[in-house]
């Protein structure tokens, strides 16, 4: 089951990257990174921007020059420049301290994850678009999976993988690049996993290999070592600074979407289908922090220097934070529109305490969870739910619409016009727009 789940995730990602951007819209933020002053950088797919949540709660968005770029992975270099992946555009972007964005095309493939070394050079994983189980050698040299590196002069270096494709990339405390590789099984066979070191001149060294394996989620540990998970073998491995590996079997049913290390070396993880955060302590004990189930699944993850755990959800654009006090806070991010404002403050970004909000909406949340399971929209007695199915599901799936949280649905429904045109669906009339906005604000708005 774990093998099937991981491969389905990988295949889905490959399919999304291989299709036009409008056909595969992003969900919540893919990744977070913290800067030196405590700001949290995050991706905004539908807003086509990389953005920063400041410690005071304000948000500043930096629009990308390429439309429908689908920003995903993020990394900061020593100069405070933000590097990011543009999945849909097939580029690596860099946001300078002056606010200027530079883009580097990644030909013959789709970038996935970016990391920055101690020199300030950006390394990134790249899928070829042929991740379908066919033999690695069947592709020409320029069109296979690889790891790329952009040096300080802006030159691109490509390091084709020895086999399979890269699933994660990270640097250890000695500034060595480590890569996990997935080698798909042929003719229905089981996949194979690899852990490899990669030198700056492109030399690969396989450090470990496993059968029925799909390793990923390389994460830096406070001692300079690394940790990674393997969904297929249901194993978590810690890689010590001296290269020794310590693997532990995880409890059945454990699924790790992303890993992040705390200051004490404990590991936090997302992916639980009950909306919870998971934690693995230094002894290897796995536990979950109880949180009201909302039908969503935790996704991106970051442990701040202060010890707060910041996370996103698949269908929720807002940013969630578990404070050291145990209090959950939700930063409401209006990703749909910013009304041309450079910064969003009171009203656009605010704080909502999970406990108070969900306690007051327990009955509504239970009903929504049932609607999500059934994929049915709430009837309003006027048939508006049928209008949703006719005019809105061409842009979003029903689960996403049922779980999405908006304080005002007007911008989101307006934005759907472009995607309806691409699908050849008749545009909404002013009356239909008002009707749908009223419907979503009433039944699926954040403030009810």
PDB file of N, CA and C in Angstrom, residues 45 364 380:
ATOM      1  N   UNK A  45       0.951  29.758  -5.871  1.00  0.00           N
ATOM      2  CA  UNK A  45       0.756  29.311  -7.242  1.00  0.00           C
ATOM      3  C   UNK A  45      -0.279  30.113  -7.990  1.00  0.00           C
ATOM      4  N   UNK A 364     -20.710  22.607  11.586  1.00  0.00           N
ATOM      5  CA  UNK A 364     -20.481  22.926  10.185  1.00  0.00           C
ATOM      6  C   UNK A 364     -19.310  22.129   9.621  1.00  0.00           C
ATOM      7  N   UNK A 380     -28.759  24.825  -1.851  1.00  0.00           N
ATOM      8  CA  UNK A 380     -29.250  26.078  -1.253  1.00  0.00           C
ATOM      9  C   UNK A 380     -30.721  26.327  -1.542  1.00  0.00           C
TER      10      UNK A 380
END
